Amino acid sequence: MSLFKARDWWSATLGEGEEFDQGCLCVGDVDNSGTGHDKIVVGSYMGMLRIFSPRANKSSEGGPADAQLLEVQLQNAIIQVEVGKFVSCSDLLHLAVLHPRKLSVYCVSGTAGNVDHGDQYQLKLVYEHNLQRTACNMTYGTFGGVTGHQSLCIQSMDGMLMFFEQDSYSFGRFLPGFLLPGPLAYNPRTDSFLTVSSARQLESYKYETLAVATDAESRQDSDLPLRTGGKRLTPDWTFVLGEQALDVSVPSFSHSSSSILVLGERNLFCFRDNGQVRFMKKLECNSSCFLPFASDGTVKLLLSNHTNMLLVYQDVTLKWAAQLPFVPVAVRLANFPELKGVVVSLSSDGHLFCSYMGTDPSFFSTPKVDAREVDYEQVDVEMKKLQRFIREATRTQDILPKTNSLEDLSVTASVSSSLDKPSQALIQDIDGLPVPSVTVQVKVKANSALQSSKLSICVQPPLAVTQDQFVLEPMGVGSTKVVAFFAFLNGRYPPADLTGDIVVSYLLPTELNPKGVPRVLQSRFSLPLALVCVPSSPAKTTKFKVTVDTNQPPVDLSSIFREFSAKTEDKDGNSLAFQLLAGAKVTIQASKTSQRYRIQSDSFEDMWLVVKELIQRFDQHFSKLGIKDFKKSFSGPLPLQEYFLSVDNHFQMRVNAQQYQDLLSERAVQFRAIQRRLLTRFKDKTPAPLQNLDTLLDATYTQVMALAEAAEENRALLEQAFVRLRSATHLLVLLLSLWQGLPPNQTAILEATLLPLLQDTPQLGWEESCDAAVSHLLRSCLSRSPKDQATSLAHTGSPVLGLPQDTARLKKHITLLCDRIGKGGRLTLASEANVQVPAQIQNLAAPGGVEPIPEVAGDGEMEPPEEMTKFIKKKQPSKKVKKEKDSKEVSSDPSGGSLQEAGSRGEPFGETKREKKESSKSRKESKKDSSKDIKEPKEEAKKESKKESSSKEKKESSKEKREKDKEKEGNKAGKESGDIKVSRKSSVKVKEKKKEPEAAES
């Protein structure tokens, strides 16, 4: 921020809502008073022309109103105003006003008043030119060296320079390579025009070159030959700026100092008349406008930027800086009767400010401080009071709404107990069965003022609603809105869920945020089972059966399902059948002697809705009776094979979709290649036979359309398969929770694991997502030992999820998940934090310390990846050789060698021995489990190990003798080496222990 401010001499605010730009300000003796004092001329985009003669601000005078000489409303927007000698028969100054489609030259004249009303000023039109093209800016000067009057040059928006000599039009020329208009200036020393093109380069065109160039009646391409006589228009010189220019100025106060100034966005350039760079200044802030002014041999200029600063430069040296109250778009220097060299600045919103440079002395004197003792208790009380004020002021309760116990909005959904008559469903019947609909009413009650409320309804496919979006009017305190819609089945397959979601978004205004803070409220409703099925006769033979056990006497099914019992044929209430509108028949049979209920159907997925409804109605029925110890269970076995049929069906649909996509891509590439060939043939001037390309094009088009239709049909089948898979997964989760009596929190974890997605996407599908989630559970809370769990926590890398090759791996993981849950495993997300990671695992957990833990295989142990199997193959033979070598050394020593030394230590050796036994047992079990999947690699590894062991035994025979001599010495180094040998034996198999005496005798 500047230390000095521009001193306010006179200011005014021009209109309301008007806009101004760079060319809307000029100064000069426009009324030809002869005193040499300037007037300020301002034009706006609204067409308002104002002329001021400022005076110093005095409290006794009327202010800006007394300084305003003229105010005229013109019909068109004012782009630029200039003062000059624009009339040939007069030496007086005239005012040129540029409109988008017109150039007008006015004469401003004043008449002295006879009474106290003051002088009167008039604006008279001298001549005007109607432009054929939309104007952008203009410049003026003595074009061609003519003296006594000045001509005008206007640049149009499409790049044409139009020249006017007073009241006549001279000629027009198009600039070559034009795209967007830039600033325009005239250099009287070289009689040339300067502009900045869209290529961000400064270009200079001589007036003589423009005059003799090709006449421009219409815009021509520079690459085409000239249609008429004349020379091609080329710039005299160019210079690449590298940035867009805001303004170009040519100071004409001295012919000795030739300078061309260009103001860029971040740089200031100064050139000589021949295009050579005099200097360049890098600016610290984005500039807005500039103005060179008179100097003696040096370049001086005023430059303003977007930080409200007015900078005075002499060449590249900053001489002064002043603070302005706004960002100016135009700056001029003017001489007034009371003050010369006044800086006139104009902002984009109409603030006209006349100022001068300088400072005022400061008369402030620091008051004397009373030398009194500080009362620390009073200061402490005041500090606590101020801190309390700060806490209250910085709280977010006024910005974000408070979470009170009373909600700002309450949403209540009520589903009609009876079906609609007539039905509002889009599909009237499915396989001869009428499709019903049900009415749902949603009541929204506001407890505070709300704005922009929107209500959205979401149901799972193939369910649909008549309207899913509602826009609510602004609601006051206590106001209520009720909306209604119809829900129905809109597909030929049963849904996976009969619940729907209601989402209300609204804005809650606060004191600090009057527009409102966005908030969202959710609610849920359940549709009746009668919406998707009708009562039917029970089926005796079915493919799939599920049995649910209870601890209460059997219940009459007709009392549980009252809406279906009226139309059933069974009067005893022991059986009830449901015919799904777009699915199979589901039958419920209650045992007369035991407390069991059997649900059977020809479709495994279709049983889900009926089983879920049965469980829910059992809970409601026994809770009404006051029975608190009601329990339900499932004795198994789990129908995994039936579930895997749904998994395979969904996976096959995904594979088909990928194949259709690949075929479509190939046919599309082929289609475009044939099109290119045909276009080449058609463009050829010499006709050539098509060689059946048209027939091939038609056949390819037919294939593309057929593949697209097949892909669309497969997409619909994929959606149906995913809904069926969701139903089967829900049923499997329910049976698992009944089988093991899982609490709700574990059931939620299991459901989130097996159903990580609500819908398939081309980038991420259900199979890979479910596989990753199940693998995580097997590694964490369902791992066999804390060590395995900690090892799984150590790895950080994970492969990119993608479509697997088959579902064998996923099935294996799901089977293992069910097996471990059946053996007492419990699902929890907090188990990872409770595991104590061993020291060796912590070392592995460092970055780059361990590879990703492989997935499970075989009987439940982790299957090593390819990189790890290679590592094991290479390391196993060397370990065997080392163990055999150690066993030879220990057995050949008559005094016991290092074995006695290690055994003399007592408990450490015992612990080492126990670790050896445990590690050998675990390694044996892991290798037995993994042998089912990697038999062939193991056989190859054994062959390689035999070859390597035989070769290494020969090489190491000489080293064994040296090590025996070192062991006999009995020094400390020998003891340490003995300890190492004993610890290495911890990884030897049981079979190798039996071979140790044989190796020692040899």
GROMACS .gro file of N, CA and C in nm, residues 793-914:
model
  366
  793LEU      N    1  -0.165  -5.611   0.748
  793LEU     CA    2  -0.168  -5.467   0.769
  793LEU      C    3  -0.040  -5.399   0.724
  794ALA      N    4   0.068  -5.478   0.710
  794ALA     CA    5   0.196  -5.418   0.674
  794ALA      C    6   0.202  -5.378   0.528
  795HIS      N    7   0.134  -5.451   0.442
  795HIS     CA    8   0.145  -5.420   0.299
  795HIS      C    9   0.054  -5.303   0.265
  796THR      N   10   0.101  -5.221   0.174
  796THR     CA   11   0.026  -5.103   0.133
  796THR      C   12  -0.017  -5.109  -0.012
  797GLY      N   13   0.050  -5.187  -0.095
  797GLY     CA   14   0.015  -5.192  -0.237
  797GLY      C   15  -0.107  -5.277  -0.260
  798SER      N   16  -0.184  -5.242  -0.363
  798SER     CA   17  -0.303  -5.318  -0.401
  798SER      C   18  -0.318  -5.308  -0.551
  799PRO      N   19  -0.353  -5.418  -0.617
  799PRO     CA   20  -0.365  -5.414  -0.762
  799PRO      C   21  -0.485  -5.331  -0.805
  800VAL      N   22  -0.480  -5.285  -0.928
  800VAL     CA   23  -0.591  -5.208  -0.985
  800VAL      C   24  -0.707  -5.303  -1.012
  801LEU      N   25  -0.826  -5.265  -0.967
  801LEU     CA   26  -0.943  -5.349  -0.986
  801LEU      C   27  -0.985  -5.349  -1.131
  802GLY      N   28  -1.014  -5.464  -1.183
  802GLY     CA   29  -1.060  -5.479  -1.321
  802GLY      C   30  -1.139  -5.607  -1.337
  803LEU      N   31  -1.195  -5.625  -1.454
  803LEU     CA   32  -1.277  -5.743  -1.482
  803LEU      C   33  -1.190  -5.869  -1.474
  804PRO      N   34  -1.221  -5.963  -1.384
  804PRO     CA   35  -1.137  -6.084  -1.373
  804PRO      C   36  -1.160  -6.177  -1.492
  805GLN      N   37  -1.070  -6.277  -1.504
  805GLN     CA   38  -1.083  -6.373  -1.613
  805GLN      C   39  -1.197  -6.471  -1.588
  806ASP      N   40  -1.218  -6.510  -1.463
  806ASP     CA   41  -1.328  -6.600  -1.429
  806ASP      C   42  -1.367  -6.572  -1.285
  807THR      N   43  -1.465  -6.650  -1.238
  807THR     CA   44  -1.517  -6.630  -1.102
  807THR      C   45  -1.468  -6.736  -1.004
  808ALA      N   46  -1.370  -6.817  -1.043
  808ALA     CA   47  -1.324  -6.923  -0.953
  808ALA      C   48  -1.261  -6.864  -0.827
  809ARG      N   49  -1.182  -6.761  -0.844
  809ARG     CA   50  -1.117  -6.699  -0.728
  809ARG      C   51  -1.220  -6.637  -0.634
  810LEU      N   52  -1.319  -6.569  -0.689
  810LEU     CA   53  -1.424  -6.508  -0.606
  810LEU      C   54  -1.503  -6.614  -0.532
  811LYS      N   55  -1.539  -6.721  -0.599
  811LYS     CA   56  -1.614  -6.828  -0.533
  811LYS      C   57  -1.533  -6.888  -0.418
  812LYS      N   58  -1.404  -6.904  -0.440
  812LYS     CA   59  -1.318  -6.962  -0.338
  812LYS      C   60  -1.315  -6.873  -0.213
  813HIS      N   61  -1.307  -6.742  -0.238
  813HIS     CA   62  -1.302  -6.648  -0.127
  813HIS      C   63  -1.434  -6.644  -0.050
  814ILE      N   64  -1.546  -6.644  -0.122
  814ILE     CA   65  -1.677  -6.641  -0.055
  814ILE      C   66  -1.696  -6.769   0.026
  815THR      N   67  -1.656  -6.883  -0.032
  815THR     CA   68  -1.666  -7.010   0.042
  815THR      C   69  -1.582  -7.006   0.169
  816LEU      N   70  -1.460  -6.954   0.158
  816LEU     CA   71  -1.373  -6.943   0.274
  816LEU      C   72  -1.431  -6.846   0.376
  817LEU      N   73  -1.493  -6.738   0.330
  817LEU     CA   74  -1.556  -6.642   0.421
  817LEU      C   75  -1.667  -6.710   0.502
  818CYS      N   76  -1.753  -6.784   0.434
  818CYS     CA   77  -1.861  -6.853   0.504
  818CYS      C   78  -1.805  -6.959   0.600
  819ASP      N   79  -1.699  -7.027   0.560
  819ASP     CA   80  -1.640  -7.130   0.645
  819ASP      C   81  -1.583  -7.071   0.773
  820ARG      N   82  -1.515  -6.957   0.761
  820ARG     CA   83  -1.455  -6.897   0.880
  820ARG      C   84  -1.560  -6.835   0.970
  821ILE      N   85  -1.666  -6.782   0.911
  821ILE     CA   86  -1.776  -6.732   0.995
  821ILE      C   87  -1.843  -6.849   1.066
  822GLY      N   88  -1.858  -6.963   0.995
  822GLY     CA   89  -1.917  -7.081   1.058
  822GLY      C   90  -1.833  -7.138   1.169
  823LYS      N   91  -1.700  -7.114   1.166
  823LYS     CA   92  -1.611  -7.165   1.270
  823LYS      C   93  -1.595  -7.068   1.386
  824GLY      N   94  -1.678  -6.964   1.387
  824GLY     CA   95  -1.674  -6.873   1.501
  824GLY      C   96  -1.613  -6.738   1.473
  825GLY      N   97  -1.575  -6.710   1.349
  825GLY     CA   98  -1.518  -6.580   1.316
  825GLY      C   99  -1.621  -6.470   1.330
  826ARG      N  100  -1.579  -6.356   1.378
  826ARG     CA  101  -1.669  -6.244   1.398
  826ARG      C  102  -1.620  -6.125   1.316
  827LEU      N  103  -1.716  -6.056   1.258
  827LEU     CA  104  -1.685  -5.943   1.171
  827LEU      C  105  -1.680  -5.816   1.255
  828THR      N  106  -1.571  -5.743   1.243
  828THR     CA  107  -1.558  -5.616   1.313
  828THR      C  108  -1.459  -5.530   1.237
  829LEU      N  109  -1.482  -5.401   1.242
  829LEU     CA  110  -1.392  -5.306   1.177
  829LEU      C  111  -1.287  -5.253   1.272
  830ALA      N  112  -1.303  -5.278   1.402
  830ALA     CA  113  -1.207  -5.227   1.500
  830ALA      C  114  -1.099  -5.326   1.535
  831SER      N  115  -1.101  -5.446   1.475
  831SER     CA  116  -1.002  -5.548   1.512
  831SER      C  117  -0.863  -5.511   1.466
  832GLU      N  118  -0.853  -5.434   1.360
  832GLU     CA  119  -0.721  -5.399   1.309
  832GLU      C  120  -0.644  -5.314   1.410
  833ALA      N  121  -0.717  -5.228   1.481
  833ALA     CA  122  -0.648  -5.141   1.577
  833ALA      C  123  -0.606  -5.216   1.703
  834ASN      N  124  -0.663  -5.334   1.728
  834ASN     CA  125  -0.633  -5.408   1.849
  834ASN      C  126  -0.520  -5.509   1.832
  835VAL      N  127  -0.469  -5.524   1.713
  835VAL     CA  128  -0.366  -5.625   1.688
  835VAL      C  129  -0.230  -5.568   1.724
  836GLN      N  130  -0.154  -5.645   1.801
  836GLN     CA  131  -0.017  -5.605   1.833
  836GLN      C  132   0.075  -5.656   1.725
  837VAL      N  133   0.137  -5.564   1.656
  837VAL     CA  134   0.223  -5.600   1.543
  837VAL      C  135   0.359  -5.640   1.596
  838PRO      N  136   0.408  -5.761   1.563
  838PRO     CA  137   0.542  -5.803   1.609
  838PRO      C  138   0.650  -5.713   1.552
  839ALA      N  139   0.770  -5.724   1.615
  839ALA     CA  140   0.880  -5.636   1.575
  839ALA      C  141   0.923  -5.663   1.433
  840GLN      N  142   0.932  -5.794   1.396
  840GLN     CA  143   0.977  -5.823   1.260
  840GLN      C  144   0.876  -5.775   1.156
  841ILE      N  145   0.747  -5.775   1.193
  841ILE     CA  146   0.647  -5.726   1.099
  841ILE      C  147   0.653  -5.576   1.088
  842GLN      N  148   0.687  -5.506   1.200
  842GLN     CA  149   0.701  -5.362   1.192
  842GLN      C  150   0.813  -5.323   1.099
  843ASN      N  151   0.919  -5.402   1.095
  843ASN     CA  152   1.026  -5.374   1.001
  843ASN      C  153   0.979  -5.392   0.858
  844LEU      N  154   0.895  -5.495   0.840
  844LEU     CA  155   0.842  -5.517   0.704
  844LEU      C  156   0.744  -5.409   0.664
  845ALA      N  157   0.679  -5.347   0.763
  845ALA     CA  158   0.578  -5.248   0.733
  845ALA      C  159   0.637  -5.118   0.682
  846ALA      N  160   0.769  -5.103   0.687
  846ALA     CA  161   0.829  -4.982   0.634
  846ALA      C  162   0.807  -4.975   0.484
  847PRO      N  163   0.811  -4.853   0.425
  847PRO     CA  164   0.788  -4.842   0.280
  847PRO      C  165   0.887  -4.925   0.202
  848GLY      N  166   0.837  -5.007   0.115
  848GLY     CA  167   0.921  -5.093   0.034
  848GLY      C  168   0.967  -5.217   0.104
  849GLY      N  169   0.914  -5.247   0.223
  849GLY     CA  170   0.963  -5.359   0.300
  849GLY      C  171   0.897  -5.490   0.270
  850VAL      N  172   0.780  -5.491   0.209
  850VAL     CA  173   0.709  -5.615   0.187
  850VAL      C  174   0.622  -5.601   0.064
  851GLU      N  175   0.600  -5.707  -0.004
  851GLU     CA  176   0.511  -5.710  -0.120
  851GLU      C  177   0.367  -5.727  -0.074
  852PRO      N  178   0.268  -5.696  -0.157
  852PRO     CA  179   0.128  -5.718  -0.119
  852PRO      C  180   0.101  -5.864  -0.085
  853ILE      N  181   0.026  -5.888   0.024
  853ILE     CA  182  -0.007  -6.023   0.067
  853ILE      C  183  -0.101  -6.084  -0.035
  854PRO      N  184  -0.074  -6.207  -0.081
  854PRO     CA  185  -0.159  -6.267  -0.184
  854PRO      C  186  -0.294  -6.307  -0.131
  855GLU      N  187  -0.383  -6.343  -0.223
  855GLU     CA  188  -0.518  -6.385  -0.187
  855GLU      C  189  -0.516  -6.531  -0.140
  856VAL      N  190  -0.630  -6.577  -0.085
  856VAL     CA  191  -0.638  -6.712  -0.034
  856VAL      C  192  -0.656  -6.812  -0.146
  857ALA      N  193  -0.610  -6.934  -0.121
  857ALA     CA  194  -0.626  -7.041  -0.219
  857ALA      C  195  -0.620  -7.173  -0.143
  858GLY      N  196  -0.667  -7.278  -0.207
  858GLY     CA  197  -0.661  -7.410  -0.145
  858GLY      C  198  -0.755  -7.421  -0.028
  859ASP      N  199  -0.702  -7.460   0.086
  859ASP     CA  200  -0.785  -7.482   0.204
  859ASP      C  201  -0.799  -7.358   0.290
  860GLY      N  202  -0.758  -7.248   0.240
  860GLY     CA  203  -0.781  -7.127   0.317
  860GLY      C  204  -0.657  -7.046   0.341
  861GLU      N  205  -0.537  -7.093   0.308
  861GLU     CA  206  -0.418  -7.014   0.328
  861GLU      C  207  -0.396  -6.923   0.208
  862MET      N  208  -0.311  -6.826   0.225
  862MET     CA  209  -0.286  -6.728   0.120
  862MET      C  210  -0.201  -6.789   0.009
  863GLU      N  211  -0.237  -6.761  -0.113
  863GLU     CA  212  -0.164  -6.810  -0.229
  863GLU      C  213  -0.059  -6.709  -0.268
  864PRO      N  214   0.069  -6.745  -0.279
  864PRO     CA  215   0.173  -6.646  -0.309
  864PRO      C  216   0.162  -6.599  -0.453
  865PRO      N  217   0.190  -6.470  -0.478
  865PRO     CA  218   0.188  -6.420  -0.616
  865PRO      C  219   0.307  -6.471  -0.694
  866GLU      N  220   0.314  -6.431  -0.821
  866GLU     CA  221   0.419  -6.482  -0.909
  866GLU      C  222   0.557  -6.437  -0.862
  867GLU      N  223   0.567  -6.308  -0.821
  867GLU     CA  224   0.698  -6.260  -0.778
  867GLU      C  225   0.746  -6.338  -0.655
  868MET      N  226   0.655  -6.369  -0.564
  868MET     CA  227   0.694  -6.439  -0.442
  868MET      C  228   0.727  -6.585  -0.470
  869THR      N  229   0.659  -6.650  -0.562
  869THR     CA  230   0.690  -6.789  -0.595
  869THR      C  231   0.829  -6.799  -0.657
  870LYS      N  232   0.863  -6.699  -0.740
  870LYS     CA  233   0.999  -6.700  -0.796
  870LYS      C  234   1.102  -6.686  -0.684
  871PHE      N  235   1.070  -6.600  -0.590
  871PHE     CA  236   1.162  -6.580  -0.479
  871PHE      C  237   1.179  -6.708  -0.398
  872ILE      N  238   1.068  -6.778  -0.374
  872ILE     CA  239   1.074  -6.902  -0.295
  872ILE      C  240   1.151  -7.010  -0.370
  873LYS      N  241   1.131  -7.018  -0.501
  873LYS     CA  242   1.200  -7.120  -0.580
  873LYS      C  243   1.351  -7.103  -0.572
  874LYS      N  244   1.396  -6.979  -0.571
  874LYS     CA  245   1.540  -6.955  -0.571
  874LYS      C  246   1.600  -6.977  -0.432
  875LYS      N  247   1.523  -6.946  -0.327
  875LYS     CA  248   1.580  -6.948  -0.194
  875LYS      C  249   1.571  -7.084  -0.126
  876GLN      N  250   1.474  -7.167  -0.162
  876GLN     CA  251   1.456  -7.294  -0.093
  876GLN      C  252   1.576  -7.387  -0.107
  877PRO      N  253   1.636  -7.407  -0.228
  877PRO     CA  254   1.752  -7.497  -0.238
  877PRO      C  255   1.868  -7.450  -0.152
  878SER      N  256   1.895  -7.319  -0.150
  878SER     CA  257   2.008  -7.270  -0.073
  878SER      C  258   1.986  -7.293   0.076
  879LYS      N  259   1.860  -7.278   0.124
  879LYS     CA  260   1.833  -7.301   0.266
  879LYS      C  261   1.857  -7.447   0.301
  880LYS      N  262   1.815  -7.539   0.212
  880LYS     CA  263   1.835  -7.682   0.241
  880LYS      C  264   1.984  -7.714   0.252
  881VAL      N  265   2.063  -7.660   0.161
  881VAL     CA  266   2.206  -7.687   0.163
  881VAL      C  267   2.267  -7.635   0.293
  882LYS      N  268   2.223  -7.513   0.334
  882LYS     CA  269   2.279  -7.457   0.457
  882LYS      C  270   2.240  -7.539   0.578
  883LYS      N  271   2.115  -7.590   0.580
  883LYS     CA  272   2.072  -7.669   0.695
  883LYS      C  273   2.147  -7.801   0.701
  884GLU      N  274   2.167  -7.863   0.582
  884GLU     CA  275   2.243  -7.988   0.580
  884GLU      C  276   2.387  -7.964   0.624
  885LYS      N  277   2.442  -7.850   0.581
  885LYS     CA  278   2.579  -7.816   0.621
  885LYS      C  279   2.587  -7.795   0.772
  886ASP      N  280   2.485  -7.727   0.829
  886ASP     CA  281   2.484  -7.704   0.974
  886ASP      C  282   2.473  -7.837   1.049
  887SER      N  283   2.388  -7.926   0.996
  887SER     CA  284   2.370  -8.054   1.064
  887SER      C  285   2.500  -8.136   1.060
  888LYS      N  286   2.574  -8.126   0.950
  888LYS     CA  287   2.702  -8.198   0.941
  888LYS      C  288   2.799  -8.144   1.045
  889GLU      N  289   2.806  -8.012   1.055
  889GLU     CA  290   2.900  -7.953   1.148
  889GLU      C  291   2.866  -7.990   1.292
  890VAL      N  292   2.739  -7.990   1.325
  890VAL     CA  293   2.699  -8.020   1.463
  890VAL      C  294   2.725  -8.166   1.496
  891SER      N  295   2.694  -8.257   1.403
  891SER     CA  296   2.709  -8.400   1.431
  891SER      C  297   2.855  -8.444   1.428
  892SER      N  298   2.940  -8.385   1.347
  892SER     CA  299   3.080  -8.427   1.335
  892SER      C  300   3.166  -8.380   1.452
  893ASP      N  301   3.117  -8.282   1.531
  893ASP     CA  302   3.196  -8.233   1.645
  893ASP      C  303   3.179  -8.330   1.762
  894PRO      N  304   3.289  -8.397   1.810
  894PRO     CA  305   3.274  -8.496   1.917
  894PRO      C  306   3.233  -8.433   2.050
  895SER      N  307   3.273  -8.311   2.073
  895SER     CA  308   3.240  -8.247   2.201
  895SER      C  309   3.108  -8.176   2.201
  896GLY      N  310   3.034  -8.183   2.094
  896GLY     CA  311   2.904  -8.114   2.089
  896GLY      C  312   2.915  -7.981   2.020
  897GLY      N  313   3.031  -7.918   2.018
  897GLY     CA  314   3.054  -7.792   1.947
  897GLY      C  315   2.961  -7.683   1.993
  898SER      N  316   2.910  -7.618   1.897
  898SER     CA  317   2.824  -7.502   1.921
  898SER      C  318   2.693  -7.543   1.984
  899LEU      N  319   2.651  -7.672   1.966
  899LEU     CA  320   2.524  -7.716   2.025
  899LEU      C  321   2.533  -7.712   2.177
  900GLN      N  322   2.650  -7.756   2.235
  900GLN     CA  323   2.666  -7.751   2.380
  900GLN      C  324   2.674  -7.607   2.429
  901GLU      N  325   2.739  -7.523   2.349
  901GLU     CA  326   2.749  -7.384   2.391
  901GLU      C  327   2.612  -7.319   2.396
  902ALA      N  328   2.532  -7.349   2.293
  902ALA     CA  329   2.399  -7.291   2.295
  902ALA      C  330   2.314  -7.353   2.403
  903GLY      N  331   2.331  -7.485   2.427
  903GLY     CA  332   2.251  -7.548   2.530
  903GLY      C  333   2.290  -7.505   2.668
  904SER      N  334   2.416  -7.464   2.688
  904SER     CA  335   2.458  -7.421   2.821
  904SER      C  336   2.392  -7.294   2.865
  905ARG      N  337   2.329  -7.226   2.775
  905ARG     CA  338   2.263  -7.100   2.810
  905ARG      C  339   2.126  -7.121   2.868
  906GLY      N  340   2.075  -7.241   2.868
  906GLY     CA  341   1.950  -7.270   2.941
  906GLY      C  342   1.829  -7.226   2.865
  907GLU      N  343   1.759  -7.134   2.921
  907GLU     CA  344   1.627  -7.092   2.871
  907GLU      C  345   1.632  -7.034   2.730
  908PRO      N  346   1.730  -6.953   2.693
  908PRO     CA  347   1.730  -6.906   2.552
  908PRO      C  348   1.730  -7.018   2.452
  909PHE      N  349   1.807  -7.123   2.481
  909PHE     CA  350   1.808  -7.234   2.386
  909PHE      C  351   1.671  -7.302   2.383
  910GLY      N  352   1.608  -7.316   2.498
  910GLY     CA  353   1.473  -7.377   2.501
  910GLY      C  354   1.374  -7.297   2.419
  911GLU      N  355   1.382  -7.165   2.433
  911GLU     CA  356   1.292  -7.081   2.354
  911GLU      C  357   1.320  -7.094   2.205
  912THR      N  358   1.446  -7.102   2.170
  912THR     CA  359   1.480  -7.120   2.029
  912THR      C  360   1.427  -7.252   1.976
  913LYS      N  361   1.434  -7.354   2.061
  913LYS     CA  362   1.384  -7.485   2.019
  913LYS      C  363   1.234  -7.483   1.998
  914ARG      N  364   1.163  -7.416   2.091
  914ARG     CA  365   1.017  -7.407   2.074
  914ARG      C  366   0.983  -7.330   1.947
   0.00000   0.00000   0.00000
